[in-house]
mmCIF file of C-alpha atoms and ligand atoms in Angstrom:
data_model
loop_
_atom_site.group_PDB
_atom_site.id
_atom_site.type_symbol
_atom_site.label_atom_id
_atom_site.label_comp_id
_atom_site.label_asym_id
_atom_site.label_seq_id
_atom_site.Cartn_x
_atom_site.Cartn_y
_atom_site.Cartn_z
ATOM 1 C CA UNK A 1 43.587 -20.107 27.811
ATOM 2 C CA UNK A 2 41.944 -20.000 31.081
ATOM 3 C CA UNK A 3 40.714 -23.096 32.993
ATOM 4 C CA UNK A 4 37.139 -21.524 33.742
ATOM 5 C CA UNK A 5 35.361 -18.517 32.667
ATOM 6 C CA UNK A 6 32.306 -17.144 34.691
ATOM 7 C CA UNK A 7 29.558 -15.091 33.101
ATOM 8 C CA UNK A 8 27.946 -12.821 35.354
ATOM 9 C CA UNK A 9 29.136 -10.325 37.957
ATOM 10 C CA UNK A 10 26.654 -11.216 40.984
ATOM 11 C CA UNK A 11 26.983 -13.047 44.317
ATOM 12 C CA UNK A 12 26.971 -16.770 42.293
ATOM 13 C CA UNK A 13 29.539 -15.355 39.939
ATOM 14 C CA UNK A 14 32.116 -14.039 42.504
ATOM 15 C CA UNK A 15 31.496 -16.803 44.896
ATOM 16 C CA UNK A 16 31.979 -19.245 42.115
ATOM 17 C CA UNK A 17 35.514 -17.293 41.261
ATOM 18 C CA UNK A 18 37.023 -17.329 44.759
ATOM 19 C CA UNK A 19 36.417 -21.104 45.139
ATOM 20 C CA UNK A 20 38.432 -22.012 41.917
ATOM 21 C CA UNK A 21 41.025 -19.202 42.728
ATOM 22 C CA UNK A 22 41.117 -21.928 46.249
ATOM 23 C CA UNK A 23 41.213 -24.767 43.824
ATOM 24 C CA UNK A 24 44.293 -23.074 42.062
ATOM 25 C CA UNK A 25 42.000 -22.792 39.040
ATOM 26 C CA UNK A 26 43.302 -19.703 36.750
ATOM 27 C CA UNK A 27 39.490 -17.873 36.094
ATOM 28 C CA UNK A 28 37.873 -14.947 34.632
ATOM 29 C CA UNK A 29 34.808 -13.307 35.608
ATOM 30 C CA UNK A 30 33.006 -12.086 32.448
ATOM 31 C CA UNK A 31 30.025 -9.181 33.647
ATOM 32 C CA UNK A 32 28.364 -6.307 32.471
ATOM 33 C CA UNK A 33 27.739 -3.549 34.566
ATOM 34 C CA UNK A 34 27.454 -4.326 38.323
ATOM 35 C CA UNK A 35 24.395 -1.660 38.157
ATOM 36 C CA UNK A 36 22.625 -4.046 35.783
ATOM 37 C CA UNK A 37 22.323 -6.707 38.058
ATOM 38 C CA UNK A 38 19.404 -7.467 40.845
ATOM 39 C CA UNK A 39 21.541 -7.038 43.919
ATOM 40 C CA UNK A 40 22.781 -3.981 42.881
ATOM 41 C CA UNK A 41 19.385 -2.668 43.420
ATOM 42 C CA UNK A 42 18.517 -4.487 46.604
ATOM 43 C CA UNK A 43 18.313 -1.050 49.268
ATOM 44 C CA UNK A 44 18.786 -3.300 52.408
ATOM 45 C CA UNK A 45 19.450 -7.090 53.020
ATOM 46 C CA UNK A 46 18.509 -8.547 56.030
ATOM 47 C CA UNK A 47 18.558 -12.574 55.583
ATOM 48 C CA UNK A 48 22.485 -12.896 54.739
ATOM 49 C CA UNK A 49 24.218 -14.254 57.025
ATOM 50 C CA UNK A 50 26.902 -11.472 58.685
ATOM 51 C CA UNK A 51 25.936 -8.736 56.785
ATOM 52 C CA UNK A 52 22.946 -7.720 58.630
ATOM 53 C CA UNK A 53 21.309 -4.660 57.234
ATOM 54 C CA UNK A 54 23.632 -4.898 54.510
ATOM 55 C CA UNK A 55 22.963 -3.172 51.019
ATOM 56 C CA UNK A 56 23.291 -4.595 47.524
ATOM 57 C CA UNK A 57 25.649 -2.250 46.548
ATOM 58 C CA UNK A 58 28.156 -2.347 49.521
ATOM 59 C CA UNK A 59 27.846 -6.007 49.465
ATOM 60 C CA UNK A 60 29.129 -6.647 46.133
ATOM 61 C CA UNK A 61 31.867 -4.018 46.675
ATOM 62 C CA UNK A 62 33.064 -6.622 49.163
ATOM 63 C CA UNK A 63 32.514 -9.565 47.275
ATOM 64 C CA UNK A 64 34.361 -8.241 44.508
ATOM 65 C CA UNK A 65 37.457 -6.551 46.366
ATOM 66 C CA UNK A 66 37.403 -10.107 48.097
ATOM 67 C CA UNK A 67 37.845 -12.012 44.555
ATOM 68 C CA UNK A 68 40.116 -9.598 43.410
ATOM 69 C CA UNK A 69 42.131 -10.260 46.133
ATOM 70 C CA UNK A 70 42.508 -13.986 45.539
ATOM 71 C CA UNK A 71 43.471 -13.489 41.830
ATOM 72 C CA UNK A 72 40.478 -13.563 40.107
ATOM 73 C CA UNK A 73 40.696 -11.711 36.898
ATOM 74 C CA UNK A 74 37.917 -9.666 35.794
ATOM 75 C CA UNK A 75 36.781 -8.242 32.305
ATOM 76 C CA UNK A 76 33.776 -5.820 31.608
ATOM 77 C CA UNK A 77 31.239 -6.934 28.760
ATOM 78 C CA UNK A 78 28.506 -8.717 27.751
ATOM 79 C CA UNK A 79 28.842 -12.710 26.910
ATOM 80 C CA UNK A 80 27.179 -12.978 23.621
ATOM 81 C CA UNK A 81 28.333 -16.181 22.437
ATOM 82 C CA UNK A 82 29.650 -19.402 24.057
ATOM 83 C CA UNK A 83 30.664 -22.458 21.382
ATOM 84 C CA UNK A 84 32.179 -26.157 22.182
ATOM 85 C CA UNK A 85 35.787 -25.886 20.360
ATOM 86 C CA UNK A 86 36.492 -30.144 21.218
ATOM 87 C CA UNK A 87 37.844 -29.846 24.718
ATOM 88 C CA UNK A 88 37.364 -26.165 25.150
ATOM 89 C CA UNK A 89 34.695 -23.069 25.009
ATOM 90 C CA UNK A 90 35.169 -20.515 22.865
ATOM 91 C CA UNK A 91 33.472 -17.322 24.721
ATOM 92 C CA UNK A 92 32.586 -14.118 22.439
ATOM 93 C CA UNK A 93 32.737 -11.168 24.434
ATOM 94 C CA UNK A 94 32.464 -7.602 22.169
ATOM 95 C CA UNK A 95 35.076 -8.040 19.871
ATOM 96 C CA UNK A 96 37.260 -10.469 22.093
ATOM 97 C CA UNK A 97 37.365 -14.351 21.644
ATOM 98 C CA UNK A 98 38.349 -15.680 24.724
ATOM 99 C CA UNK A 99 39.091 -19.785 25.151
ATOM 100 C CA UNK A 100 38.156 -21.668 28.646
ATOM 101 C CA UNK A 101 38.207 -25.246 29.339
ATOM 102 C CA UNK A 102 34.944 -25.062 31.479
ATOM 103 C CA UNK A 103 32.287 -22.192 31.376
ATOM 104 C CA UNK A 104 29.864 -21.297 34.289
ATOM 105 C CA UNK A 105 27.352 -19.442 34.162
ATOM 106 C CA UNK A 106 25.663 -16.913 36.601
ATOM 107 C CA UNK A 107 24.056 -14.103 34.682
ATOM 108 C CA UNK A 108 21.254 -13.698 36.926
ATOM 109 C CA UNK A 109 17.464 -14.167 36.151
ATOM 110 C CA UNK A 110 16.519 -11.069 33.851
ATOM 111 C CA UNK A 111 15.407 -11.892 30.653
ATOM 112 C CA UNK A 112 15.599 -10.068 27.754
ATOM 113 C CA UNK A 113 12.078 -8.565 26.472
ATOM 114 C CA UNK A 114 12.855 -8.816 22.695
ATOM 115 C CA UNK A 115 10.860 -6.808 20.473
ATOM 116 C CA UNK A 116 7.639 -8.373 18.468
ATOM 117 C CA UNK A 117 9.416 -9.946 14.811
ATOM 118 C CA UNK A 118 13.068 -9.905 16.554
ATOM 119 C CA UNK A 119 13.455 -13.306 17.125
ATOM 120 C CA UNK A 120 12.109 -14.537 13.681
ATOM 121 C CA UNK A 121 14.100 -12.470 11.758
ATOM 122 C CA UNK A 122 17.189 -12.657 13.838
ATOM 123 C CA UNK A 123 19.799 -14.026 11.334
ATOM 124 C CA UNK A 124 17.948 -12.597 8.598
ATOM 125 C CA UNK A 125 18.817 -9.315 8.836
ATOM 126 C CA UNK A 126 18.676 -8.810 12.638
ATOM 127 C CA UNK A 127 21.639 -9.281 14.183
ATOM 128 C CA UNK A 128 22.860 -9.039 18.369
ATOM 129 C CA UNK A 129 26.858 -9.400 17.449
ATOM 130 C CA UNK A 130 28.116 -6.584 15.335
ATOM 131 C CA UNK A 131 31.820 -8.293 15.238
ATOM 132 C CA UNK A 132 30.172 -11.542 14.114
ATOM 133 C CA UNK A 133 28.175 -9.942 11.361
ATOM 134 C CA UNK A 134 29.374 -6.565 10.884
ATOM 135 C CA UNK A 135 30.982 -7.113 7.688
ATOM 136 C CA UNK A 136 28.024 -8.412 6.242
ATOM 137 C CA UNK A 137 26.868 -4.752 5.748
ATOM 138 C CA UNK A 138 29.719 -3.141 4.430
ATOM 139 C CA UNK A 139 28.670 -0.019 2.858
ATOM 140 C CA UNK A 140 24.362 -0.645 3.824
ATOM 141 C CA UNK A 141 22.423 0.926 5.864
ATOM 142 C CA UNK A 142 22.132 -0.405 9.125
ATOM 143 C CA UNK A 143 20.032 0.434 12.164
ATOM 144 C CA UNK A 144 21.423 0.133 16.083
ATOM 145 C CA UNK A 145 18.932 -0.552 18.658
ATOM 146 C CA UNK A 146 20.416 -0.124 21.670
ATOM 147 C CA UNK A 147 19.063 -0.920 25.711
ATOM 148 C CA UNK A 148 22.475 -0.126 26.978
ATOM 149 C CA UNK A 149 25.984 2.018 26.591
ATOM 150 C CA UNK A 150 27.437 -1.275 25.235
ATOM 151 C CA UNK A 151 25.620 -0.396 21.584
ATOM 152 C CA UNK A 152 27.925 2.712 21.940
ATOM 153 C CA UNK A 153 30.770 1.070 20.868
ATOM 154 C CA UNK A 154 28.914 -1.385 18.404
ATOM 155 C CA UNK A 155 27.815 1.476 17.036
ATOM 156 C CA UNK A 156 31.241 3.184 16.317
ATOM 157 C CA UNK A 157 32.373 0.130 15.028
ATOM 158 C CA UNK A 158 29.484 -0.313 12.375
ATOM 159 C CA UNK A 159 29.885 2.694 11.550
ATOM 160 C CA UNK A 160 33.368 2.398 10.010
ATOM 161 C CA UNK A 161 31.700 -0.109 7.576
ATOM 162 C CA UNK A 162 28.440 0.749 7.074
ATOM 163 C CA UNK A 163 27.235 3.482 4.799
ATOM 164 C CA UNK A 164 25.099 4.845 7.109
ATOM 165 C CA UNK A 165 23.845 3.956 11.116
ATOM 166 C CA UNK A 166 20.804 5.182 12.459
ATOM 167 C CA UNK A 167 20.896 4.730 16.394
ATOM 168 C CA UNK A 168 17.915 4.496 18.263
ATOM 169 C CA UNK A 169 17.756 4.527 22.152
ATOM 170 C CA UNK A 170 16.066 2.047 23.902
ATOM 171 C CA UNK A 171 16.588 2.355 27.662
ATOM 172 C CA UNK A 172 18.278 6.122 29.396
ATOM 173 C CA UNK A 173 21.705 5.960 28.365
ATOM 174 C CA UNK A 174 23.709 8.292 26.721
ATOM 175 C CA UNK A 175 23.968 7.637 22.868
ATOM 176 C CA UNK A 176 27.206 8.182 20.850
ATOM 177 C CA UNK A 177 28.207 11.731 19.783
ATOM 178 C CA UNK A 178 29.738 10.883 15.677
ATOM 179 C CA UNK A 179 28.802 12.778 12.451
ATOM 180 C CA UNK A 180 28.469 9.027 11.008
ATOM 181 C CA UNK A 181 26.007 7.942 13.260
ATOM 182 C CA UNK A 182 22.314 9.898 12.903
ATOM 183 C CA UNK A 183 20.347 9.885 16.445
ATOM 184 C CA UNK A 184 16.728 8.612 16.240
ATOM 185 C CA UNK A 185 14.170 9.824 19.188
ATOM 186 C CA UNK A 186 11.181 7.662 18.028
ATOM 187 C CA UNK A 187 11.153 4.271 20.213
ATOM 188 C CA UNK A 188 11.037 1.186 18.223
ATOM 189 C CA UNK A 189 8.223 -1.530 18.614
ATOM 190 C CA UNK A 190 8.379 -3.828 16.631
ATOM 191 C CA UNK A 191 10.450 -5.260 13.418
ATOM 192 C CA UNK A 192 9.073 -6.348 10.384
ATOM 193 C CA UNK A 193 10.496 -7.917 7.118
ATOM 194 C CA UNK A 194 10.383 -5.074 4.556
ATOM 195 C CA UNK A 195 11.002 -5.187 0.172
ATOM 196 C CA UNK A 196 13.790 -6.473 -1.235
ATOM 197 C CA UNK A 197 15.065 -8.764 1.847
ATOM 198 C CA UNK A 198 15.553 -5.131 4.178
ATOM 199 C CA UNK A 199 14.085 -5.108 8.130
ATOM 200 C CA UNK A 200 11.612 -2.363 8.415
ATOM 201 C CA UNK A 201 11.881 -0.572 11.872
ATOM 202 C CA UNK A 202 8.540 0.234 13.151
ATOM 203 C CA UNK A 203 8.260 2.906 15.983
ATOM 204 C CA UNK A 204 4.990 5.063 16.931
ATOM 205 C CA UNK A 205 4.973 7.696 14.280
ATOM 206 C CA UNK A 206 7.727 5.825 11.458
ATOM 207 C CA UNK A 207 8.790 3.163 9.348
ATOM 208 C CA UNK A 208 12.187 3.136 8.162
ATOM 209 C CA UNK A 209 13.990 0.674 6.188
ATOM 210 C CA UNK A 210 17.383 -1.237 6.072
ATOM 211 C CA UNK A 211 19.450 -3.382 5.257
ATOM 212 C CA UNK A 212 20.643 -4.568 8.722
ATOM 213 C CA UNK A 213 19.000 -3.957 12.366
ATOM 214 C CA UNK A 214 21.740 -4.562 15.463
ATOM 215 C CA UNK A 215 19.663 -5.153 19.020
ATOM 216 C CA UNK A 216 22.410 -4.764 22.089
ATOM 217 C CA UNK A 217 21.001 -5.327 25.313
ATOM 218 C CA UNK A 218 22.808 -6.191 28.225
ATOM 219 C CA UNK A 219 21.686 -9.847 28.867
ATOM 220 C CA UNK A 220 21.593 -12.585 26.567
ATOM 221 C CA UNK A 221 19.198 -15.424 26.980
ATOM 222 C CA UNK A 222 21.024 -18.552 27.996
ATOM 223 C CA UNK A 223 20.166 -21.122 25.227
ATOM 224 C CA UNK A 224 20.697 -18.273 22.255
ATOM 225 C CA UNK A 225 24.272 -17.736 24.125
ATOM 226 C CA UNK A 226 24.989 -21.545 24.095
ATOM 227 C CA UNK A 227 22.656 -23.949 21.832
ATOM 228 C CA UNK A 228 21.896 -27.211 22.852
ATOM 229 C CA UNK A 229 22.159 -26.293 26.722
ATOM 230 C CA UNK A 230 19.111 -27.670 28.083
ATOM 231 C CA UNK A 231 16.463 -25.347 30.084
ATOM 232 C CA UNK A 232 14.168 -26.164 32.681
ATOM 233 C CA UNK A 233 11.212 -23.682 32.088
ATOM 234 C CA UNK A 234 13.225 -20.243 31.948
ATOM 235 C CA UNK A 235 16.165 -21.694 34.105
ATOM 236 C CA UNK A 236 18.927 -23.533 32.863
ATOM 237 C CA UNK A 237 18.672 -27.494 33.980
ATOM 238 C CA UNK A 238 21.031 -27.875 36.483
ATOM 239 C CA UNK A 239 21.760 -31.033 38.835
ATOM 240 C CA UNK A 240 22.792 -31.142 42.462
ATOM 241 C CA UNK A 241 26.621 -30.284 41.405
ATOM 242 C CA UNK A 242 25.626 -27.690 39.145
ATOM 243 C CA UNK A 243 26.376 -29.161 36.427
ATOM 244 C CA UNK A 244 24.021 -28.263 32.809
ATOM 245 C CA UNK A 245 23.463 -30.773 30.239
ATOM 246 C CA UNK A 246 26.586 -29.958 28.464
ATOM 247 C CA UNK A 247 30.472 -31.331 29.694
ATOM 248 C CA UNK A 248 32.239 -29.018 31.304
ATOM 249 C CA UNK A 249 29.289 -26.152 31.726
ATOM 250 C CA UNK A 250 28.216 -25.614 35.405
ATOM 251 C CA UNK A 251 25.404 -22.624 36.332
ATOM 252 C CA UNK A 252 24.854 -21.205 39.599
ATOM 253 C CA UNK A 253 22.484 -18.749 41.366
ATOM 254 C CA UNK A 254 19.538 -17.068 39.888
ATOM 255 C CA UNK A 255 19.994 -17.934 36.412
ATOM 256 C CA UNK A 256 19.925 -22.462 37.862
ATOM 257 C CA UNK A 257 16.497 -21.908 39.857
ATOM 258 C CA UNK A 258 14.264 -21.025 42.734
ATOM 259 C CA UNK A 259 14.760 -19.437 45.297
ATOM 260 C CA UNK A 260 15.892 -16.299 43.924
ATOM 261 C CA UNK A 261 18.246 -14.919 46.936
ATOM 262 C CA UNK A 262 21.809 -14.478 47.796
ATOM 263 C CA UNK A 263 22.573 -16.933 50.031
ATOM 264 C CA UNK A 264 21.421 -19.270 47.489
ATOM 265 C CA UNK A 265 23.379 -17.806 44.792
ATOM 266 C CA UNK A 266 26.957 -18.110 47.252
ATOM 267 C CA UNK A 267 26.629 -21.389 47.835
ATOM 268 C CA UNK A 268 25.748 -22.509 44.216
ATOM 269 C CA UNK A 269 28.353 -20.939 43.027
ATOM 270 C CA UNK A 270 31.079 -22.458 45.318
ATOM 271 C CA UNK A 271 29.611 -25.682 44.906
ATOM 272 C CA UNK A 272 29.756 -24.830 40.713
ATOM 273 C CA UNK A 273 33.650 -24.626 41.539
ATOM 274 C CA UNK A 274 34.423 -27.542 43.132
ATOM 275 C CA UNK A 275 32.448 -29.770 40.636
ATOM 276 C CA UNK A 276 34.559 -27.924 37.938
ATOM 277 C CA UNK A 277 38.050 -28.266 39.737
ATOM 278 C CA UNK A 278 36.739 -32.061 40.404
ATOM 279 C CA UNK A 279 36.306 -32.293 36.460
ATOM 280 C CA UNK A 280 39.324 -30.641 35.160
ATOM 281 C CA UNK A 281 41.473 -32.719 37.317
ATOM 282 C CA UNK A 282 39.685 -35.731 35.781
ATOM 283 C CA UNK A 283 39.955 -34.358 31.939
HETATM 284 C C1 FAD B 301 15.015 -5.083 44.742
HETATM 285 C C2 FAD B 301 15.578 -6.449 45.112
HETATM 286 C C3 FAD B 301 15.701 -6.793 46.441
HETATM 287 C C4 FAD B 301 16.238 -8.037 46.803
HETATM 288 N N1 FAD B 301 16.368 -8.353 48.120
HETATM 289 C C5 FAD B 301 16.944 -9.523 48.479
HETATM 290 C C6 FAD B 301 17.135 -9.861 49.862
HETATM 291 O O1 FAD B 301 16.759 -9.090 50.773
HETATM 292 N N2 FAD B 301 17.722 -11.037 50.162
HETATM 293 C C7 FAD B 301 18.156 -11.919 49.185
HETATM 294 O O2 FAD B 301 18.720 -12.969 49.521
HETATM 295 N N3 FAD B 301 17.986 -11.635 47.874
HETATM 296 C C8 FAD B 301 17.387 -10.478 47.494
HETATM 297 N N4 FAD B 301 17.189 -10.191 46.162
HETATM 298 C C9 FAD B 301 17.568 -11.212 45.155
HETATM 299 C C10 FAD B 301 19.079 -11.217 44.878
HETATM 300 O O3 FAD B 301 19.486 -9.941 44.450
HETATM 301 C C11 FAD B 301 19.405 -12.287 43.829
HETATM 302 O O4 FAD B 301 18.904 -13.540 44.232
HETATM 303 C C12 FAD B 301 20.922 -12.400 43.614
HETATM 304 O O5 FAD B 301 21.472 -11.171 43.249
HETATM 305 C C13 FAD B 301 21.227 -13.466 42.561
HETATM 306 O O6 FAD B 301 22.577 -13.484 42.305
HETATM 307 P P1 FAD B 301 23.161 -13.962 40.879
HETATM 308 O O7 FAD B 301 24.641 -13.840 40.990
HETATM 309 O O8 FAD B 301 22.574 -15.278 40.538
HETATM 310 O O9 FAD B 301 22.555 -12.933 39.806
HETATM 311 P P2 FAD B 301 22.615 -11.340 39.714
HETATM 312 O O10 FAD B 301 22.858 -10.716 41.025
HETATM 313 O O11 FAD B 301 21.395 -10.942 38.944
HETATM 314 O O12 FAD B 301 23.896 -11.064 38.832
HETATM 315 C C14 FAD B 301 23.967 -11.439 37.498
HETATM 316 C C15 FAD B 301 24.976 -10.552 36.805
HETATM 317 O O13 FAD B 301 25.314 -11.097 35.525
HETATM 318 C C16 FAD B 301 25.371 -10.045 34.572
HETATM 319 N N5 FAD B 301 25.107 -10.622 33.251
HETATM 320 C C17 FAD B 301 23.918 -11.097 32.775
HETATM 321 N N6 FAD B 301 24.071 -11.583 31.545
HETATM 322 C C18 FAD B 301 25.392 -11.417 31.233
HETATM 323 C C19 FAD B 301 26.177 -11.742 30.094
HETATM 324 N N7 FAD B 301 25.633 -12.342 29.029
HETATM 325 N N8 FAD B 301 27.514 -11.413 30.107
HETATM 326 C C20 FAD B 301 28.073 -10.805 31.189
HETATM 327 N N9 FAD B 301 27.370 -10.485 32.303
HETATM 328 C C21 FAD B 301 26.047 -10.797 32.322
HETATM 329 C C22 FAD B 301 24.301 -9.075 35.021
HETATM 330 O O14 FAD B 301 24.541 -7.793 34.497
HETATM 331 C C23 FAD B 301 24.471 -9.134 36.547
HETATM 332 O O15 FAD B 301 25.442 -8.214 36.977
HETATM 333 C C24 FAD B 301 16.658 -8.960 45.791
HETATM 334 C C25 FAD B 301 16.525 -8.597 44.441
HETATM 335 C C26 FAD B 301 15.995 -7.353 44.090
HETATM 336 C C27 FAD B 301 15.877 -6.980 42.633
#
């Protein structure tokens, strides 16, 4: 059981873990690839403080050594789930469960761009958790949509259920190489109830049919990843102490607001820290 775990990998994420690691607070920073986030592809930085002429990349090479070196613990993956367990967060990360007391979170502003039909179907066939649904398809046909390498291993894992997996490619990366899995070139568009309760996958020259459709991308939008947490417009509602509408959930940087920049992002998430040290010590 941690005390806090961060999703994200940016500036607001490690920030947020080297405060708590001050506070004594035993954390885990939750983030997909460091190339997926904004500052990654910032070329040059010139407005934070002591870096001048800094670049994304070398600057969260030093954030991160720096919150390594204070004992914050780090795991690769994408957050796709986040539920209240009483007094602690269950956090569903691939195939892991992981259990927190308090959750921040600082994945950034991208949203996903879901595909036309996704989000009315989703649940009915359309899935973005294979180990939450995966055995509903035992033996089916299933479809992988994939905007990232992380469907890779979705992918293999479907595949040792389903009957058959058709993966489709939905952003450059490189697709898995298994005689279960069949690799589709068309792009998909849109999805589309089909006969007999199946999802139809529509692309620009196709229409194939199945039982299940798995979308991985490598963002989640914050109220699908926790329900009930309160938005303001496309941000999550935050107040001065970073704390959300929910107990014990904090969010910091991009993902809380305007402006959209780094030195922002630091200070939110140290400030995200203390407010969650100040509320474990109260719990
Ligand atoms: C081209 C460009 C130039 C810029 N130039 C400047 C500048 O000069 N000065 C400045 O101050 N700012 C600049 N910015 C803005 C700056 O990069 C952002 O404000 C800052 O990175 C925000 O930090 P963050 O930690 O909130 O989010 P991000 O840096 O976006 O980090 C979020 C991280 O969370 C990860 N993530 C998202 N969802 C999940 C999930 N469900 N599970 C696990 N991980 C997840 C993402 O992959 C990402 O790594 C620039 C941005 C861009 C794109």
């Amino acid at each position: 059981m941690y005390d806090l775990i961060i999703v994200g990998g940016g500036p607001a994420a490690l920030s947020c873990g080297m405060t708590a690691r001050k506070r004594n607070l035993r954390c885990l920073v939750v983030a997909a690839d460091a190339q997926t986030g904004w500052l990654y592809k910032a070329e040059r930085l010139d407005n934070y403080p002591g870096m001048p002429k800094v670049s994304g990349k070398e600057l969260l090479r030093v954030f991160r050594a720096q919150a390594q070196e204070l004992g914050v613990e780090f795991m690769g993956g994408v957050a796709r789930q986040i539920q209240p367990m009483g007094d602690s967060y269950m956090v569903l990360v691939g195939n892991d469960v992981l259990e927190a007391r308090a959750v921040v979170l600082a994945m950034g502003a991208a949203r996903p761009k879901l595909l036309p039909g996704e989000e009315e179907l989703l649940g009915r066939g359309v899935s973005w958790c294979g180990t939450c649904d995966g055995m509903f398809y035992r033996g089916k046909r299933v479809a992988v949509l994939s905007a990232w390498h992380g469907g890779v291993e979705e992918a293999l894992f479907l595949a040792s259920l389903a009957s058959h997996v058709d993966y489709y490619t939905m952003a450059p990366h490189t697709p898995p190489a298994d005689e279960r899995i069949e690799l589709r070139g068309e792009k998909p568009l849109r999805l589309e109830a089909a006969e007999g309760r199946q999802i139809a996958v529509v692309t620009d020259g196709t229409t194939s049919d199945y039982d299940g459709v798995f979308v991985f991308r490598p963002a989640v939008a914050p109220d699908r990843m926790l329900p009930g947490l309160k938005l303001d417009g496309s941000f999550v509602e935050v107040d001065r102490a970073m704390r959300t509408s929910l107990p014990r959930v904090y969010a910091c940087g991009d993902c809380a607001g305007q402006p959209l920049q780094v030195a922002k992002a630091v200070g939110e998430g140290n400030i995200a820290a203390i407010s969650c040290a100040e509320d474990l010590a109260h719990a």
